[in-house]
Short mmCIF file of C-alpha atoms in Angstrom, two decimals:
data_model
loop_
_atom_site.label_atom_id
_atom_site.label_comp_id
_atom_site.label_asym_id
_atom_site.label_seq_id
_atom_site.Cartn_x
_atom_site.Cartn_y
_atom_site.Cartn_z
CA MET A 1281 123.49 -45.21 -32.34
CA ARG A 1282 121.85 -44.83 -29.01
CA MET A 1283 118.33 -43.55 -28.91
CA GLN A 1284 117.68 -41.36 -25.97
CA CYS A 1285 114.16 -41.88 -24.78
CA LEU A 1286 112.77 -39.64 -22.14
CA ASP A 1287 109.98 -41.84 -20.98
CA THR A 1288 107.35 -40.54 -18.60
CA LYS A 1289 108.28 -43.06 -15.95
CA PHE A 1290 111.63 -41.35 -15.60
CA PHE A 1291 109.95 -38.21 -14.43
CA THR A 1292 109.02 -38.96 -10.87
CA SER A 1293 110.13 -37.16 -7.78
CA THR A 1294 112.28 -40.16 -6.87
CA SER A 1295 114.43 -39.20 -9.82
CA LEU A 1296 115.89 -36.48 -7.66
CA VAL A 1297 119.28 -37.54 -6.41
CA PRO A 1298 119.31 -36.93 -2.65
CA MET A 1299 121.94 -34.55 -1.36
CA GLN A 1300 123.62 -33.93 1.93
CA LEU A 1301 123.17 -30.44 3.26
CA PRO A 1302 126.16 -28.17 2.79
CA SER A 1303 128.25 -27.76 5.92
CA ARG A 1304 128.17 -24.43 7.73
CA MET A 1305 131.16 -23.22 5.73
CA GLU A 1306 129.88 -24.31 2.35
CA THR A 1307 127.56 -22.92 -0.25
CA HIS A 1308 125.84 -24.98 -2.91
CA LEU A 1309 124.79 -23.43 -6.19
CA TRP A 1310 122.43 -25.12 -8.63
CA TYR A 1311 121.65 -23.77 -12.07
CA VAL A 1312 119.45 -24.58 -15.06
CA LYS A 1313 119.83 -23.31 -18.58
CA PRO A 1314 116.38 -22.89 -20.13
CA ASN A 1315 117.68 -23.77 -23.59
CA GLU A 1316 118.66 -27.20 -22.24
CA VAL A 1317 115.09 -27.95 -21.25
CA LYS A 1318 113.18 -28.77 -24.40
CA SER A 1319 110.68 -31.46 -23.50
CA GLU A 1320 107.14 -30.27 -23.11
CA GLN A 1321 106.45 -33.42 -21.11
CA LEU A 1322 109.17 -32.45 -18.67
CA LEU A 1323 107.89 -28.90 -18.37
CA ASN A 1324 104.44 -30.24 -17.60
CA LYS A 1325 105.95 -32.43 -14.93
CA TYR A 1326 107.53 -29.34 -13.38
CA LEU A 1327 104.18 -27.59 -13.56
CA GLU A 1328 102.69 -30.35 -11.45
CA PHE A 1329 105.01 -29.35 -8.61
CA LEU A 1330 103.47 -25.93 -8.33
CA PRO A 1331 100.48 -24.92 -6.23
CA LYS A 1332 97.72 -22.92 -7.90
CA SER A 1333 99.12 -19.53 -6.94
CA GLU A 1334 102.51 -20.29 -8.45
CA LYS A 1335 100.92 -21.67 -11.62
CA GLU A 1336 98.92 -18.47 -11.93
CA HIS A 1337 102.09 -16.48 -11.57
CA VAL A 1338 103.79 -18.51 -14.32
CA PHE A 1339 100.87 -17.94 -16.67
CA SER A 1340 100.71 -14.25 -15.88
CA MET A 1341 104.05 -13.86 -17.63
CA ARG A 1342 103.81 -12.52 -21.16
CA GLY A 1343 105.12 -14.92 -23.74
CA ASP A 1344 106.48 -18.45 -23.87
CA GLU A 1345 110.05 -17.66 -22.94
CA LEU A 1346 109.11 -15.70 -19.84
CA ARG A 1347 106.64 -18.39 -18.79
CA LYS A 1348 109.27 -21.06 -19.20
CA GLY A 1349 111.74 -19.01 -17.16
CA ALA A 1350 109.25 -18.47 -14.36
CA LEU A 1351 108.35 -22.16 -14.36
CA LEU A 1352 111.98 -23.25 -14.25
CA ALA A 1353 112.71 -20.88 -11.37
CA ARG A 1354 109.98 -22.44 -9.24
CA ALA A 1355 110.86 -25.97 -10.33
CA LEU A 1356 114.52 -25.37 -9.52
CA VAL A 1357 113.79 -24.04 -6.04
CA ARG A 1358 111.38 -26.85 -5.19
CA THR A 1359 113.45 -29.70 -6.54
CA THR A 1360 116.65 -28.32 -5.04
CA ILE A 1361 115.25 -28.01 -1.53
CA ALA A 1362 113.51 -31.39 -1.82
CA ARG A 1363 116.86 -33.06 -2.49
CA TYR A 1364 118.21 -32.10 0.92
CA GLN A 1365 115.39 -33.63 2.94
CA ILE A 1366 116.24 -36.72 4.95
CA ASN A 1367 112.96 -38.39 4.16
CA GLN A 1368 111.71 -38.67 0.61
CA VAL A 1369 109.81 -35.48 -0.04
CA SER A 1370 107.89 -34.36 -3.08
CA PRO A 1371 108.77 -30.91 -4.42
CA ARG A 1372 105.01 -30.38 -4.48
CA SER A 1373 104.69 -30.53 -0.71
CA LEU A 1374 107.00 -27.62 0.05
CA LYS A 1375 105.36 -24.45 1.26
CA PHE A 1376 106.90 -21.02 1.03
CA ARG A 1377 106.25 -17.75 2.72
CA LYS A 1378 107.89 -14.35 2.83
CA ASN A 1379 109.60 -12.73 5.77
CA ILE A 1380 108.35 -9.32 6.87
CA HIS A 1381 110.49 -7.63 4.25
CA GLY A 1382 109.34 -9.88 1.45
CA LYS A 1383 112.26 -12.30 1.25
CA PRO A 1384 111.03 -15.80 0.35
CA GLU A 1385 111.74 -18.62 2.77
CA VAL A 1386 110.56 -22.19 3.36
CA ASP A 1387 107.61 -22.57 5.68
CA TRP A 1388 108.65 -25.69 7.58
CA GLN A 1389 105.73 -25.60 9.98
CA GLN A 1390 103.25 -26.43 7.27
CA ILE A 1391 104.67 -29.89 6.75
CA GLU A 1392 104.06 -32.46 9.42
CA ASP A 1393 106.83 -34.71 10.52
CA TRP A 1394 109.60 -32.39 9.39
CA HIS A 1395 112.30 -30.98 11.49
CA PRO A 1396 112.86 -27.36 10.78
CA GLN A 1397 116.16 -27.08 9.10
CA GLN A 1398 118.64 -24.37 9.10
CA LEU A 1399 118.43 -24.33 5.33
CA HIS A 1400 118.64 -20.97 3.61
CA PHE A 1401 118.20 -20.36 -0.09
CA ASN A 1402 118.02 -17.57 -2.63
CA ILE A 1403 117.30 -17.56 -6.35
CA SER A 1404 118.11 -15.35 -9.27
CA HIS A 1405 117.32 -15.60 -12.92
CA THR A 1406 118.06 -14.14 -16.27
CA GLU A 1407 116.56 -15.13 -19.60
CA SER A 1408 119.28 -17.70 -20.18
CA LEU A 1409 120.10 -19.05 -16.74
CA VAL A 1410 118.26 -19.70 -13.48
CA ALA A 1411 120.20 -20.32 -10.27
CA CYS A 1412 119.50 -21.30 -6.67
CA GLY A 1413 122.01 -20.96 -3.85
CA VAL A 1414 121.76 -23.01 -0.65
CA THR A 1415 123.46 -22.60 2.71
CA THR A 1416 122.89 -23.81 6.23
CA HIS A 1417 122.68 -21.59 9.31
CA ASN A 1418 123.57 -18.44 7.46
CA PRO A 1419 121.49 -16.26 5.16
CA ILE A 1420 122.46 -16.14 1.50
CA GLY A 1421 121.80 -13.82 -1.40
CA ILE A 1422 122.73 -14.46 -5.04
CA ASP A 1423 122.51 -12.48 -8.22
CA ILE A 1424 123.14 -13.62 -11.77
CA GLU A 1425 123.66 -11.40 -14.75
CA GLU A 1426 124.59 -12.03 -18.37
CA LYS A 1427 128.19 -11.03 -18.96
CA GLU A 1428 127.17 -9.19 -22.10
CA ARG A 1429 124.35 -7.25 -20.43
CA LYS A 1430 124.16 -3.68 -21.61
CA ILE A 1431 122.18 -1.00 -19.89
CA LYS A 1432 120.24 1.78 -21.59
CA HIS A 1433 121.76 4.61 -19.62
CA SER A 1434 125.41 5.52 -19.56
CA ILE A 1435 127.35 3.69 -16.87
CA SER A 1436 128.41 7.00 -15.44
CA SER A 1437 124.90 8.41 -15.04
CA PHE A 1438 123.55 5.13 -13.70
CA ALA A 1439 126.31 4.84 -11.14
CA LYS A 1440 125.87 8.45 -10.06
CA ARG A 1441 122.20 7.81 -9.49
CA TYR A 1442 122.45 4.52 -7.63
CA PHE A 1443 125.97 3.70 -6.47
CA SER A 1444 128.12 5.11 -3.69
CA GLN A 1445 130.59 7.88 -4.33
CA GLN A 1446 133.60 5.58 -4.08
CA GLU A 1447 132.06 3.17 -6.53
CA VAL A 1448 131.36 6.00 -8.95
CA GLN A 1449 134.97 7.12 -8.66
CA LEU A 1450 136.26 3.61 -9.25
CA LEU A 1451 134.13 3.09 -12.34
CA SER A 1452 134.96 6.47 -13.79
CA SER A 1453 138.67 5.72 -13.42
CA ILE A 1454 138.34 2.92 -16.00
CA SER A 1455 139.11 4.25 -19.44
CA ASP A 1456 138.24 1.21 -21.54
CA PRO A 1457 134.45 1.27 -22.00
CA GLU A 1458 134.14 -2.51 -22.30
CA ILE A 1459 136.11 -3.14 -19.12
CA GLN A 1460 134.11 -0.42 -17.42
CA ARG A 1461 130.89 -2.14 -18.47
CA GLN A 1462 132.12 -5.50 -17.18
CA GLU A 1463 133.16 -4.03 -13.86
CA PHE A 1464 129.81 -2.30 -13.62
CA ILE A 1465 127.93 -5.56 -14.11
CA LYS A 1466 130.12 -7.33 -11.53
CA LEU A 1467 129.52 -4.54 -9.03
CA TRP A 1468 125.79 -4.60 -9.70
CA THR A 1469 125.55 -8.34 -9.03
CA LEU A 1470 127.58 -8.02 -5.84
CA LYS A 1471 125.40 -5.21 -4.54
CA GLU A 1472 122.23 -7.10 -5.41
CA ALA A 1473 123.53 -10.25 -3.75
CA TYR A 1474 124.31 -8.30 -0.57
CA VAL A 1475 120.88 -6.68 -0.38
CA LYS A 1476 119.22 -10.04 -1.05
CA ALA A 1477 121.32 -11.71 1.63
CA LEU A 1478 120.34 -9.02 4.13
CA GLY A 1479 116.74 -9.73 3.21
CA ARG A 1480 115.51 -6.25 4.04
CA GLY A 1481 114.40 -5.32 0.53
CA PHE A 1482 115.76 -2.74 -1.85
CA SER A 1483 114.73 0.15 0.38
CA GLY A 1484 116.06 -1.51 3.53
CA SER A 1485 119.58 -1.25 2.22
CA PRO A 1486 119.70 1.47 -0.44
CA PHE A 1487 122.55 0.96 -2.87
CA LYS A 1488 124.00 4.40 -2.19
CA THR A 1489 124.52 3.62 1.48
CA PHE A 1490 127.21 0.99 1.06
CA THR A 1491 130.36 0.40 -0.96
CA ILE A 1492 131.57 -2.94 -2.22
CA ARG A 1493 135.18 -3.10 -3.21
CA SER A 1494 138.13 -5.38 -3.26
CA ALA A 1495 139.95 -5.59 0.04
CA ALA A 1496 143.11 -4.72 -1.83
CA ALA A 1497 141.81 -1.36 -2.96
CA SER A 1498 142.03 1.18 -0.20
CA LYS A 1499 139.77 4.15 0.30
CA GLU A 1500 142.43 6.50 -0.92
CA SER A 1501 143.54 4.65 -3.98
CA ILE A 1502 140.90 4.88 -6.63
CA HIS A 1503 143.03 3.67 -9.49
CA LEU A 1504 142.63 0.22 -10.86
CA SER A 1505 145.50 -2.02 -11.62
CA GLU A 1506 145.68 -3.65 -15.03
CA SER A 1507 143.48 -6.54 -14.02
CA SER A 1508 139.89 -6.47 -12.85
CA SER A 1509 139.22 -4.77 -9.57
CA PHE A 1510 137.95 -7.88 -7.82
CA GLU A 1511 140.45 -10.42 -8.99
CA ASN A 1512 142.69 -12.20 -6.54
CA SER A 1513 141.34 -10.38 -3.59
CA ASP A 1514 138.75 -10.60 -0.92
CA ILE A 1515 135.63 -8.62 -1.56
CA VAL A 1516 134.36 -6.47 1.26
CA VAL A 1517 131.44 -4.20 1.98
CA GLU A 1518 131.53 -0.95 3.88
CA SER A 1519 128.52 0.84 5.23
CA LEU A 1520 128.36 4.56 4.71
CA GLU A 1521 125.52 4.92 7.13
CA ASP A 1522 126.03 3.68 10.59
CA SER A 1523 128.60 1.45 12.14
CA THR A 1524 126.07 -0.95 13.63
CA ASN A 1525 125.65 -2.56 10.26
CA HIS A 1526 128.06 -5.42 10.98
CA THR A 1527 129.41 -5.32 7.47
CA GLY A 1528 132.32 -7.48 8.57
CA ASP A 1529 129.88 -10.35 8.97
CA TRP A 1530 129.39 -10.80 5.26
CA GLN A 1531 131.49 -12.64 2.73
CA PHE A 1532 131.35 -12.53 -1.04
CA ALA A 1533 132.27 -14.60 -4.03
CA LEU A 1534 132.14 -13.65 -7.68
CA LEU A 1535 132.12 -16.35 -10.35
CA GLU A 1536 131.93 -16.63 -14.08
CA LEU A 1537 129.25 -19.23 -14.68
CA ALA A 1538 128.78 -21.41 -17.79
CA GLY A 1539 130.97 -18.99 -19.71
CA SER A 1540 128.07 -16.62 -20.05
CA HIS A 1541 127.16 -15.13 -16.69
CA TYR A 1542 128.56 -13.41 -13.65
CA ALA A 1543 127.26 -14.88 -10.42
CA ALA A 1544 127.67 -13.04 -7.15
CA ILE A 1545 127.12 -14.87 -3.89
CA CYS A 1546 126.88 -13.20 -0.52
CA SER A 1547 126.46 -15.07 2.73
CA ARG A 1548 126.93 -14.31 6.37
CA LYS A 1549 130.19 -15.63 7.70
CA ASP A 1550 129.67 -18.53 10.00
CA CYS A 1551 130.52 -17.77 13.62
CA ALA A 1552 132.76 -20.84 13.58
CA ASN A 1553 134.75 -19.34 10.71
CA ILE A 1554 137.20 -17.47 12.83
CA GLY A 1555 140.06 -17.61 10.37
CA SER A 1556 137.98 -15.84 7.72
CA HIS A 1557 138.40 -18.58 5.18
CA PRO A 1558 137.12 -17.97 1.70
CA MET A 1559 133.73 -19.32 0.72
CA LYS A 1560 133.72 -22.95 -0.30
CA ILE A 1561 131.31 -23.39 -3.20
CA GLY A 1562 129.96 -26.50 -4.90
CA VAL A 1563 128.24 -25.89 -8.22
CA TRP A 1564 125.89 -28.17 -10.11
CA ARG A 1565 124.40 -27.74 -13.55
CA THR A 1566 121.06 -29.50 -13.53
CA ILE A 1567 118.03 -30.48 -15.51
CA PRO A 1568 115.82 -31.42 -12.56
CA LEU A 1569 114.63 -35.03 -12.69
CA VAL A 1570 116.88 -35.74 -15.64
CA GLU A 1571 120.50 -35.03 -14.93
CA ASP A 1572 122.86 -33.34 -12.51
CA GLU A 1573 126.43 -32.46 -13.27
CA TYR A 1574 128.93 -31.30 -10.69
CA VAL A 1575 130.78 -28.52 -12.50
CA SER A 1576 133.07 -27.02 -9.87
CA GLY A 1577 136.61 -27.21 -11.11
CA THR A 1578 135.53 -27.19 -14.75
CA ASN A 1579 135.34 -24.34 -17.26
CA SER A 1580 131.77 -23.76 -16.22
CA VAL A 1581 132.89 -22.20 -12.96
CA ILE A 1582 135.66 -19.64 -12.96
CA ALA A 1583 136.49 -17.72 -9.83
CA VAL A 1584 136.61 -13.99 -10.41
CA GLY A 1585 136.97 -12.69 -6.89
CA GLY A 1586 136.68 -13.40 -3.21
CA LEU A 1587 137.89 -16.94 -3.59
CA MET A 1588 141.64 -16.77 -3.34
CA MET B 812 118.59 -39.36 -32.08
CA ALA B 813 115.23 -38.42 -30.74
CA THR B 814 114.75 -34.73 -30.35
CA PHE B 815 112.11 -33.00 -28.34
CA THR B 816 111.14 -29.54 -29.26
CA ALA B 817 108.43 -27.50 -27.72
CA SER B 818 107.72 -24.99 -30.41
CA SER B 819 105.04 -23.36 -28.39
CA LEU B 820 104.63 -23.59 -24.71
CA SER B 821 100.96 -24.17 -24.33
CA PHE B 822 100.93 -26.89 -21.63
CA THR B 823 97.97 -28.41 -23.42
CA SER B 824 98.36 -31.81 -21.88
CA LEU B 825 97.82 -30.47 -18.41
CA SER B 826 94.30 -29.70 -17.37
CA ILE B 827 94.07 -26.54 -15.41
CA SER B 828 91.09 -24.31 -15.34
CA LEU B 829 92.86 -21.07 -15.97
CA ASP B 830 92.01 -18.71 -18.71
CA GLN B 831 95.45 -17.92 -19.90
CA ASN B 832 94.32 -14.83 -21.71
CA LYS B 833 92.98 -13.23 -18.62
CA GLY B 834 95.59 -11.16 -16.96
CA LEU B 835 95.64 -10.94 -13.24
CA ALA B 836 93.83 -8.36 -11.22
CA ARG B 837 91.90 -6.64 -13.95
CA GLY B 838 89.47 -3.97 -13.04
CA SER B 839 90.72 -3.72 -9.51
CA VAL B 840 89.73 -0.94 -7.22
CA SER B 841 92.96 0.72 -6.50
CA LEU B 842 93.53 2.76 -3.37
CA PRO B 843 97.02 3.90 -2.60
CA ALA B 844 97.89 2.18 0.65
CA LYS B 845 99.56 5.24 2.06
CA ALA B 846 97.03 7.84 0.99
CA LYS B 847 96.93 10.46 3.66
CA SER B 848 94.36 12.79 2.28
CA PHE B 849 91.05 12.01 0.79
CA GLY B 850 90.38 14.90 -1.48
CA ALA B 851 87.40 15.32 -3.69
CA LEU B 852 86.24 11.89 -4.71
CA THR B 853 86.25 12.06 -8.44
CA LEU B 854 84.20 9.47 -10.21
CA ARG B 855 85.90 9.24 -13.54
CA SER B 856 84.22 8.13 -16.67
CA ALA B 857 87.02 5.63 -17.22
CA PRO B 858 85.51 2.31 -16.21
CA MET B 859 86.61 0.14 -13.33
CA ARG B 860 88.68 2.69 -11.50
CA PHE B 861 87.98 4.78 -8.47
CA ARG B 862 90.82 7.05 -7.54
CA VAL B 863 90.74 8.71 -4.21
CA SER B 864 93.49 11.27 -4.29
CA CYS B 865 95.59 11.85 -7.38
CA ALA B 866 94.49 10.11 -10.52
CA ALA B 867 97.05 9.62 -13.22
CA LYS B 868 96.17 11.30 -16.47
CA PRO B 869 95.96 9.00 -19.47
CA GLU B 870 98.90 10.89 -21.00
CA THR B 871 101.04 9.98 -18.00
CA VAL B 872 100.09 6.33 -18.28
CA GLU B 873 100.85 6.48 -21.99
CA LYS B 874 104.26 7.99 -21.37
CA VAL B 875 105.10 5.33 -18.79
CA CYS B 876 104.09 2.63 -21.27
CA GLU B 877 106.45 4.16 -23.82
CA ILE B 878 109.35 4.24 -21.40
CA VAL B 879 108.73 0.66 -20.32
CA LYS B 880 108.50 -0.58 -23.90
CA LYS B 881 111.75 1.16 -24.72
CA GLN B 882 113.60 -0.16 -21.69
CA LEU B 883 112.46 -3.72 -22.28
CA ALA B 884 112.88 -3.45 -26.05
CA LEU B 885 109.35 -4.71 -26.58
CA PRO B 886 107.97 -4.86 -30.09
CA ALA B 887 105.75 -1.85 -30.84
CA THR B 888 102.77 -4.16 -31.17
CA THR B 889 103.05 -5.36 -27.55
CA GLU B 890 100.01 -4.39 -25.55
CA VAL B 891 101.08 -2.43 -22.52
CA SER B 892 98.52 -0.74 -20.32
CA GLY B 893 98.02 0.48 -16.77
CA ASP B 894 97.44 -3.06 -15.55
CA SER B 895 100.66 -4.37 -17.00
CA LYS B 896 103.11 -5.69 -14.43
CA PHE B 897 106.76 -4.92 -15.07
CA ALA B 898 107.82 -8.39 -14.01
CA ALA B 899 105.28 -10.03 -16.30
CA LEU B 900 106.74 -8.07 -19.21
CA GLY B 901 110.15 -9.47 -18.39
CA ALA B 902 111.67 -6.67 -16.33
CA ASP B 903 114.30 -7.80 -13.87
CA SER B 904 115.67 -5.65 -11.05
CA LEU B 905 118.18 -3.89 -13.29
CA ASP B 906 115.43 -3.06 -15.80
CA THR B 907 113.21 -1.78 -13.03
CA VAL B 908 115.76 0.65 -11.65
CA GLU B 909 116.47 1.83 -15.19
CA ILE B 910 112.75 2.38 -15.73
CA VAL B 911 112.58 4.41 -12.52
CA MET B 912 115.57 6.42 -13.70
CA GLY B 913 113.89 6.98 -17.06
CA LEU B 914 110.75 8.20 -15.33
CA GLU B 915 112.76 10.57 -13.14
CA GLU B 916 114.43 12.03 -16.22
CA GLU B 917 111.21 12.31 -18.20
CA PHE B 918 109.14 13.92 -15.47
CA GLY B 919 111.85 15.77 -13.56
CA ILE B 920 111.11 14.01 -10.28
CA SER B 921 113.08 12.10 -7.69
CA VAL B 922 111.85 8.70 -6.56
CA GLU B 923 112.78 7.40 -3.11
CA GLU B 924 113.84 3.76 -2.80
CA GLU B 925 110.84 3.07 -0.59
CA SER B 926 108.45 4.28 -3.25
CA ALA B 927 110.35 2.57 -6.04
CA GLN B 928 109.96 -0.73 -4.24
CA THR B 929 106.18 -0.48 -4.34
CA ILE B 930 105.91 0.02 -8.09
CA ALA B 931 104.71 -3.19 -9.68
CA THR B 932 102.54 -1.99 -12.55
CA VAL B 933 102.47 0.82 -15.09
CA GLN B 934 99.56 2.35 -13.16
CA ASP B 935 101.58 2.33 -9.92
CA ALA B 936 104.33 4.24 -11.67
CA ALA B 937 101.94 6.73 -13.24
CA ASP B 938 100.19 7.39 -9.93
CA LEU B 939 103.49 7.93 -8.16
CA ILE B 940 104.64 10.33 -10.87
CA GLU B 941 101.50 12.40 -10.55
CA LYS B 942 101.83 12.46 -6.78
CA LEU B 943 105.43 13.63 -7.00
CA CYS B 944 104.62 16.18 -9.70
CA GLU B 945 101.88 17.62 -7.54
CA LYS B 946 104.29 17.95 -4.64
CA LYS B 947 106.64 19.91 -6.83
CA GLU B 948 104.06 22.58 -7.61
#
């Protein structure tokens, strides 16, 4: 029987396996499952990566589970970005700032000797999964939601309040309440991912002002086929406001992650991507400093839409 | 097989000089950033707060706490007050928009996205509600 010893000397920043940056057409997605991180020693190691302000934020969370989630989110972001640096970099040395709308980004200028990279990232977390998406040259937004998530309001009233008219119509055309709920959650994550990719904040791109739908569904046809509305089709966004919104610039992917979550990814199409190829995504399940597992092509990553 | 369990996350082995029981930003002087009118400055007997324009009644704050607790399914014993941050209580973006919706229904108001984005604490929500209620009258 093999004893698994997680010795302290394993937990150094050199335990991060270096990674090559994704190409312009690729997206990398890293995720951690909090219930896979049990070692208090390891959690303390992650805590050491955080500056005072981030530590304060972690401890401002109410309760152990929320603190752990907040800690893992910061640890995931820092260790993920550190992996892509050409020279050995400690996750501790990364500095972050927010753009004028509040979207977090890396502050490259604060680190001497670094070359500013065209690295973009975005994180999302739920109680049971924390994820970080990485792209180069093009902004990215991601949103994760538990597949079983239930909302307190009725889907219909929620959609009427926040979604576009077409989206309301589509959802109300679904008679099975469970399928309706699933489609609602998928649509929510896609809309969130889009707004986060745009980086203008919730009020910069109000949910009512754009529609996300499958390319296969036309404006006129509001009826769903037997299968899910996003399956086997490109996912597109339409602006209901003004035509200068360049909605054609954005591409989407919807995945089922780890059997338990929907993950929506939105990124700007690369200018070199003339043929409008679907997003190429590499997914890793990780326990930073301990193990990384490439899970694309396994049951942990199932394409739901936008990836034909 | 060795198992590691952290039954309570207390980070005791790490020395940081933070009082974990102290929430952030307690007793802050709170002035709405976009206050356009400075009406009668009312020095309330409630400690630590100076409100320049509309001050949220305790009943409003209480109602917001109720709605938040319900949305987040918090145990009745959870301490929620004006200072409480939604995010710190575990609200994600979907919870937050549901809370806003709940407040709109409860108080018969309509909250713009721009305003919704600025709500971080129970007090923020209560102040906004009062402001919008006043506008209605």
